[in-house]
Amino acid sequence: MPRLLGVDIPNNRPTVISLTYLYGVGPAVSRELCRKAGIDPQVRAKDLREEDIARLAGLLDNDYTVEGQLRRQVAQNIARLRDIGCYRGLRHRKGLPVRGQRTRTNARTRKGPKKTVAGKKGVKDLR
C-alpha cells in the first residue's frame, strides 16, 4: 500500500480514486494532482513508482492544505467561533445544527438519540 502524508491509500483502485482517501482531497483536486504530477489517473495505486509517490507528496505539501494541517485549521476556526460567542459558536457548543436547519424534527445526527419526556396526565385522570 502506498503511503502519502501518513495515510495508506488503497492498492486496487485507480490513483484518481485512491487519492480521495486523503482528508481534504476530493475528486477535482485528485484529478488536478494527477495532471500536475504527470500520472495517468487510471493506473492502479499499487503500480505507482517511488518517484511518482514522491512527486505527489511534494505537490500535496507545497500547494494544498490537507490531512493534519487542515484538521487543525478547521478545529481552530470552530474554537474561534466558540470563544467570540457568536451564534454559530453557541450552536457548536450546544451540539446543535449550525447552518440554519430545523430542530423540531430531523436533527438526530447532531442531537443524538431521542430522549423521551413523560407526557401530561390525561383529562380522565383529573376527574
PDB file of N, CA and C in Angstrom, residues 44-109:
ATOM      1  N   ARG A  44      -3.418   1.867 -11.422  1.00  0.00           N
ATOM      2  CA  ARG A  44      -3.691   1.419 -10.054  1.00  0.00           C
ATOM      3  C   ARG A  44      -2.623   1.958  -9.114  1.00  0.00           C
ATOM      4  N   ALA A  45      -3.011   2.215  -7.878  1.00  0.00           N
ATOM      5  CA  ALA A  45      -2.091   2.803  -6.910  1.00  0.00           C
ATOM      6  C   ALA A  45      -0.902   1.888  -6.642  1.00  0.00           C
ATOM      7  N   LYS A  46      -1.109   0.561  -6.704  1.00  0.00           N
ATOM      8  CA  LYS A  46      -0.001  -0.375  -6.445  1.00  0.00           C
ATOM      9  C   LYS A  46       1.052  -0.328  -7.543  1.00  0.00           C
ATOM     10  N   ASP A  47       0.681   0.160  -8.721  1.00  0.00           N
ATOM     11  CA  ASP A  47       1.614   0.217  -9.844  1.00  0.00           C
ATOM     12  C   ASP A  47       2.393   1.529  -9.902  1.00  0.00           C
ATOM     13  N   LEU A  48       2.179   2.438  -8.962  1.00  0.00           N
ATOM     14  CA  LEU A  48       2.913   3.704  -8.947  1.00  0.00           C
ATOM     15  C   LEU A  48       4.363   3.465  -8.550  1.00  0.00           C
ATOM     16  N   ARG A  49       5.270   4.189  -9.188  1.00  0.00           N
ATOM     17  CA  ARG A  49       6.693   4.090  -8.833  1.00  0.00           C
ATOM     18  C   ARG A  49       6.974   5.001  -7.646  1.00  0.00           C
ATOM     19  N   GLU A  50       8.112   4.804  -7.021  1.00  0.00           N
ATOM     20  CA  GLU A  50       8.504   5.615  -5.864  1.00  0.00           C
ATOM     21  C   GLU A  50       8.598   7.094  -6.221  1.00  0.00           C
ATOM     22  N   GLU A  51       9.132   7.399  -7.403  1.00  0.00           N
ATOM     23  CA  GLU A  51       9.262   8.816  -7.789  1.00  0.00           C
ATOM     24  C   GLU A  51       7.898   9.460  -8.022  1.00  0.00           C
ATOM     25  N   ASP A  52       6.918   8.665  -8.504  1.00  0.00           N
ATOM     26  CA  ASP A  52       5.557   9.195  -8.659  1.00  0.00           C
ATOM     27  C   ASP A  52       4.958   9.561  -7.304  1.00  0.00           C
ATOM     28  N   ILE A  53       5.139   8.666  -6.341  1.00  0.00           N
ATOM     29  CA  ILE A  53       4.611   8.907  -4.986  1.00  0.00           C
ATOM     30  C   ILE A  53       5.302  10.111  -4.366  1.00  0.00           C
ATOM     31  N   ALA A  54       6.624  10.224  -4.583  1.00  0.00           N
ATOM     32  CA  ALA A  54       7.373  11.360  -4.045  1.00  0.00           C
ATOM     33  C   ALA A  54       6.893  12.669  -4.679  1.00  0.00           C
ATOM     34  N   ARG A  55       6.608  12.643  -5.989  1.00  0.00           N
ATOM     35  CA  ARG A  55       6.117  13.834  -6.674  1.00  0.00           C
ATOM     36  C   ARG A  55       4.751  14.257  -6.121  1.00  0.00           C
ATOM     37  N   LEU A  56       3.864  13.270  -5.912  1.00  0.00           N
ATOM     38  CA  LEU A  56       2.542  13.559  -5.338  1.00  0.00           C
ATOM     39  C   LEU A  56       2.673  14.141  -3.932  1.00  0.00           C
ATOM     40  N   ALA A  57       3.545  13.542  -3.118  1.00  0.00           N
ATOM     41  CA  ALA A  57       3.739  14.028  -1.746  1.00  0.00           C
ATOM     42  C   ALA A  57       4.269  15.459  -1.760  1.00  0.00           C
ATOM     43  N   GLY A  58       5.195  15.754  -2.660  1.00  0.00           N
ATOM     44  CA  GLY A  58       5.726  17.109  -2.767  1.00  0.00           C
ATOM     45  C   GLY A  58       4.666  18.117  -3.165  1.00  0.00           C
ATOM     46  N   LEU A  59       3.838  17.757  -4.136  1.00  0.00           N
ATOM     47  CA  LEU A  59       2.754  18.646  -4.562  1.00  0.00           C
ATOM     48  C   LEU A  59       1.771  18.895  -3.424  1.00  0.00           C
ATOM     49  N   LEU A  60       1.418  17.832  -2.707  1.00  0.00           N
ATOM     50  CA  LEU A  60       0.468  17.974  -1.596  1.00  0.00           C
ATOM     51  C   LEU A  60       1.041  18.867  -0.500  1.00  0.00           C
ATOM     52  N   ASP A  61       2.331  18.712  -0.198  1.00  0.00           N
ATOM     53  CA  ASP A  61       2.956  19.528   0.853  1.00  0.00           C
ATOM     54  C   ASP A  61       3.016  20.996   0.470  1.00  0.00           C
ATOM     55  N   ASN A  62       3.369  21.271  -0.783  1.00  0.00           N
ATOM     56  CA  ASN A  62       3.617  22.656  -1.189  1.00  0.00           C
ATOM     57  C   ASN A  62       2.349  23.432  -1.558  1.00  0.00           C
ATOM     58  N   ASP A  63       1.427  22.784  -2.279  1.00  0.00           N
ATOM     59  CA  ASP A  63       0.328  23.517  -2.891  1.00  0.00           C
ATOM     60  C   ASP A  63      -1.017  23.384  -2.199  1.00  0.00           C
ATOM     61  N   TYR A  64      -1.185  22.395  -1.318  1.00  0.00           N
ATOM     62  CA  TYR A  64      -2.504  22.124  -0.753  1.00  0.00           C
ATOM     63  C   TYR A  64      -2.452  22.019   0.767  1.00  0.00           C
ATOM     64  N   THR A  65      -3.561  22.366   1.401  1.00  0.00           N
ATOM     65  CA  THR A  65      -3.730  22.166   2.840  1.00  0.00           C
ATOM     66  C   THR A  65      -4.562  20.911   3.006  1.00  0.00           C
ATOM     67  N   VAL A  66      -3.934  19.845   3.479  1.00  0.00           N
ATOM     68  CA  VAL A  66      -4.626  18.557   3.617  1.00  0.00           C
ATOM     69  C   VAL A  66      -4.247  17.886   4.933  1.00  0.00           C
ATOM     70  N   GLU A  67      -4.970  16.815   5.266  1.00  0.00           N
ATOM     71  CA  GLU A  67      -4.749  15.959   6.430  1.00  0.00           C
ATOM     72  C   GLU A  67      -4.605  16.753   7.724  1.00  0.00           C
ATOM     73  N   GLY A  68      -3.555  16.534   8.513  1.00  0.00           N
ATOM     74  CA  GLY A  68      -3.430  17.098   9.851  1.00  0.00           C
ATOM     75  C   GLY A  68      -3.514  18.611   9.893  1.00  0.00           C
ATOM     76  N   GLN A  69      -2.871  19.253   8.946  1.00  0.00           N
ATOM     77  CA  GLN A  69      -2.872  20.719   8.902  1.00  0.00           C
ATOM     78  C   GLN A  69      -4.289  21.254   8.675  1.00  0.00           C
ATOM     79  N   LEU A  70      -5.045  20.615   7.783  1.00  0.00           N
ATOM     80  CA  LEU A  70      -6.419  21.037   7.505  1.00  0.00           C
ATOM     81  C   LEU A  70      -7.330  20.764   8.692  1.00  0.00           C
ATOM     82  N   ARG A  71      -7.179  19.591   9.325  1.00  0.00           N
ATOM     83  CA  ARG A  71      -7.976  19.261  10.510  1.00  0.00           C
ATOM     84  C   ARG A  71      -7.730  20.279  11.626  1.00  0.00           C
ATOM     85  N   ARG A  72      -6.461  20.641  11.817  1.00  0.00           N
ATOM     86  CA  ARG A  72      -6.093  21.623  12.837  1.00  0.00           C
ATOM     87  C   ARG A  72      -6.708  22.984  12.522  1.00  0.00           C
ATOM     88  N   GLN A  73      -6.672  23.363  11.251  1.00  0.00           N
ATOM     89  CA  GLN A  73      -7.228  24.649  10.832  1.00  0.00           C
ATOM     90  C   GLN A  73      -8.739  24.700  11.081  1.00  0.00           C
ATOM     91  N   VAL A  74      -9.453  23.613  10.762  1.00  0.00           N
ATOM     92  CA  VAL A  74     -10.898  23.560  10.972  1.00  0.00           C
ATOM     93  C   VAL A  74     -11.208  23.635  12.465  1.00  0.00           C
ATOM     94  N   ALA A  75     -10.442  22.894  13.281  1.00  0.00           N
ATOM     95  CA  ALA A  75     -10.652  22.918  14.731  1.00  0.00           C
ATOM     96  C   ALA A  75     -10.414  24.319  15.304  1.00  0.00           C
ATOM     97  N   GLN A  76      -9.395  25.008  14.807  1.00  0.00           N
ATOM     98  CA  GLN A  76      -9.111  26.370  15.268  1.00  0.00           C
ATOM     99  C   GLN A  76     -10.232  27.331  14.877  1.00  0.00           C
ATOM    100  N   ASN A  77     -10.787  27.156  13.685  1.00  0.00           N
ATOM    101  CA  ASN A  77     -11.887  28.016  13.250  1.00  0.00           C
ATOM    102  C   ASN A  77     -13.108  27.832  14.155  1.00  0.00           C
ATOM    103  N   ILE A  78     -13.411  26.572  14.501  1.00  0.00           N
ATOM    104  CA  ILE A  78     -14.555  26.304  15.377  1.00  0.00           C
ATOM    105  C   ILE A  78     -14.283  26.852  16.774  1.00  0.00           C
ATOM    106  N   ALA A  79     -13.054  26.684  17.267  1.00  0.00           N
ATOM    107  CA  ALA A  79     -12.697  27.210  18.588  1.00  0.00           C
ATOM    108  C   ALA A  79     -12.822  28.731  18.622  1.00  0.00           C
ATOM    109  N   ARG A  80     -12.446  29.396  17.540  1.00  0.00           N
ATOM    110  CA  ARG A  80     -12.561  30.857  17.462  1.00  0.00           C
ATOM    111  C   ARG A  80     -14.022  31.277  17.544  1.00  0.00           C
ATOM    112  N   LEU A  81     -14.899  30.569  16.822  1.00  0.00           N
ATOM    113  CA  LEU A  81     -16.327  30.889  16.873  1.00  0.00           C
ATOM    114  C   LEU A  81     -16.880  30.711  18.284  1.00  0.00           C
ATOM    115  N   ARG A  82     -16.441  29.654  18.968  1.00  0.00           N
ATOM    116  CA  ARG A  82     -16.895  29.418  20.342  1.00  0.00           C
ATOM    117  C   ARG A  82     -16.417  30.536  21.263  1.00  0.00           C
ATOM    118  N   ASP A  83     -15.158  30.930  21.112  1.00  0.00           N
ATOM    119  CA  ASP A  83     -14.568  31.928  22.011  1.00  0.00           C
ATOM    120  C   ASP A  83     -15.236  33.293  21.875  1.00  0.00           C
ATOM    121  N   ILE A  84     -15.548  33.702  20.649  1.00  0.00           N
ATOM    122  CA  ILE A  84     -16.142  35.030  20.493  1.00  0.00           C
ATOM    123  C   ILE A  84     -17.621  35.029  20.832  1.00  0.00           C
ATOM    124  N   GLY A  85     -18.199  33.829  21.021  1.00  0.00           N
ATOM    125  CA  GLY A  85     -19.581  33.749  21.488  1.00  0.00           C
ATOM    126  C   GLY A  85     -20.616  34.117  20.453  1.00  0.00           C
ATOM    127  N   CYS A  86     -20.285  33.954  19.180  1.00  0.00           N
ATOM    128  CA  CYS A  86     -21.271  34.254  18.141  1.00  0.00           C
ATOM    129  C   CYS A  86     -22.307  33.138  18.076  1.00  0.00           C
ATOM    130  N   TYR A  87     -23.348  33.344  17.302  1.00  0.00           N
ATOM    131  CA  TYR A  87     -24.444  32.380  17.202  1.00  0.00           C
ATOM    132  C   TYR A  87     -23.939  31.007  16.767  1.00  0.00           C
ATOM    133  N   ARG A  88     -23.101  30.982  15.729  1.00  0.00           N
ATOM    134  CA  ARG A  88     -22.574  29.702  15.239  1.00  0.00           C
ATOM    135  C   ARG A  88     -21.738  29.015  16.305  1.00  0.00           C
ATOM    136  N   GLY A  89     -20.981  29.796  17.066  1.00  0.00           N
ATOM    137  CA  GLY A  89     -20.180  29.221  18.147  1.00  0.00           C
ATOM    138  C   GLY A  89     -21.041  28.606  19.227  1.00  0.00           C
ATOM    139  N   LEU A  90     -22.152  29.286  19.565  1.00  0.00           N
ATOM    140  CA  LEU A  90     -23.064  28.742  20.576  1.00  0.00           C
ATOM    141  C   LEU A  90     -23.686  27.444  20.086  1.00  0.00           C
ATOM    142  N   ARG A  91     -24.031  27.374  18.796  1.00  0.00           N
ATOM    143  CA  ARG A  91     -24.616  26.149  18.241  1.00  0.00           C
ATOM    144  C   ARG A  91     -23.603  24.998  18.293  1.00  0.00           C
ATOM    145  N   HIS A  92     -22.338  25.301  17.993  1.00  0.00           N
ATOM    146  CA  HIS A  92     -21.290  24.281  18.104  1.00  0.00           C
ATOM    147  C   HIS A  92     -21.177  23.806  19.551  1.00  0.00           C
ATOM    148  N   ARG A  93     -21.190  24.759  20.472  1.00  0.00           N
ATOM    149  CA  ARG A  93     -21.031  24.436  21.888  1.00  0.00           C
ATOM    150  C   ARG A  93     -22.160  23.540  22.396  1.00  0.00           C
ATOM    151  N   LYS A  94     -23.395  23.815  21.923  1.00  0.00           N
ATOM    152  CA  LYS A  94     -24.557  23.043  22.376  1.00  0.00           C
ATOM    153  C   LYS A  94     -24.748  21.746  21.599  1.00  0.00           C
ATOM    154  N   GLY A  95     -23.985  21.552  20.526  1.00  0.00           N
ATOM    155  CA  GLY A  95     -24.125  20.342  19.734  1.00  0.00           C
ATOM    156  C   GLY A  95     -25.374  20.318  18.878  1.00  0.00           C
ATOM    157  N   LEU A  96     -25.804  21.480  18.426  1.00  0.00           N
ATOM    158  CA  LEU A  96     -26.996  21.593  17.586  1.00  0.00           C
ATOM    159  C   LEU A  96     -26.579  21.938  16.161  1.00  0.00           C
ATOM    160  N   PRO A  97     -27.488  21.804  15.182  1.00  0.00           N
ATOM    161  CA  PRO A  97     -27.142  22.167  13.802  1.00  0.00           C
ATOM    162  C   PRO A  97     -26.719  23.635  13.701  1.00  0.00           C
ATOM    163  N   VAL A  98     -25.691  23.893  12.907  1.00  0.00           N
ATOM    164  CA  VAL A  98     -25.076  25.216  12.853  1.00  0.00           C
ATOM    165  C   VAL A  98     -25.597  26.038  11.684  1.00  0.00           C
ATOM    166  N   ARG A  99     -26.040  25.400  10.627  1.00  0.00           N
ATOM    167  CA  ARG A  99     -26.317  26.118   9.387  1.00  0.00           C
ATOM    168  C   ARG A  99     -27.794  26.358   9.123  1.00  0.00           C
ATOM    169  N   GLY A 100     -28.574  26.582  10.164  1.00  0.00           N
ATOM    170  CA  GLY A 100     -29.943  27.026   9.982  1.00  0.00           C
ATOM    171  C   GLY A 100     -30.971  25.939   9.770  1.00  0.00           C
ATOM    172  N   GLN A 101     -30.601  24.666   9.962  1.00  0.00           N
ATOM    173  CA  GLN A 101     -31.583  23.609   9.770  1.00  0.00           C
ATOM    174  C   GLN A 101     -32.603  23.630  10.900  1.00  0.00           C
ATOM    175  N   ARG A 102     -33.777  23.059  10.648  1.00  0.00           N
ATOM    176  CA  ARG A 102     -34.806  22.985  11.675  1.00  0.00           C
ATOM    177  C   ARG A 102     -34.404  21.963  12.737  1.00  0.00           C
ATOM    178  N   THR A 103     -34.868  22.174  13.958  1.00  0.00           N
ATOM    179  CA  THR A 103     -34.529  21.238  15.025  1.00  0.00           C
ATOM    180  C   THR A 103     -35.761  20.633  15.673  1.00  0.00           C
ATOM    181  N   ARG A 104     -36.942  21.081  15.291  1.00  0.00           N
ATOM    182  CA  ARG A 104     -38.137  20.488  15.873  1.00  0.00           C
ATOM    183  C   ARG A 104     -38.216  19.007  15.491  1.00  0.00           C
ATOM    184  N   THR A 105     -37.851  18.718  14.252  1.00  0.00           N
ATOM    185  CA  THR A 105     -37.692  17.334  13.810  1.00  0.00           C
ATOM    186  C   THR A 105     -36.411  17.278  12.989  1.00  0.00           C
ATOM    187  N   ASN A 106     -35.933  16.091  12.729  1.00  0.00           N
ATOM    188  CA  ASN A 106     -34.832  15.859  11.778  1.00  0.00           C
ATOM    189  C   ASN A 106     -33.502  16.496  12.176  1.00  0.00           C
ATOM    190  N   ALA A 107     -33.150  16.509  13.441  1.00  0.00           N
ATOM    191  CA  ALA A 107     -31.812  16.958  13.805  1.00  0.00           C
ATOM    192  C   ALA A 107     -31.099  15.856  14.569  1.00  0.00           C
ATOM    193  N   ARG A 108     -31.468  14.612  14.318  1.00  0.00           N
ATOM    194  CA  ARG A 108     -30.977  13.485  15.108  1.00  0.00           C
ATOM    195  C   ARG A 108     -29.472  13.271  15.007  1.00  0.00           C
ATOM    196  N   THR A 109     -28.869  13.609  13.888  1.00  0.00           N
ATOM    197  CA  THR A 109     -27.436  13.397  13.755  1.00  0.00           C
ATOM    198  C   THR A 109     -26.680  14.254  14.763  1.00  0.00           C
TER     199      THR A 109
END
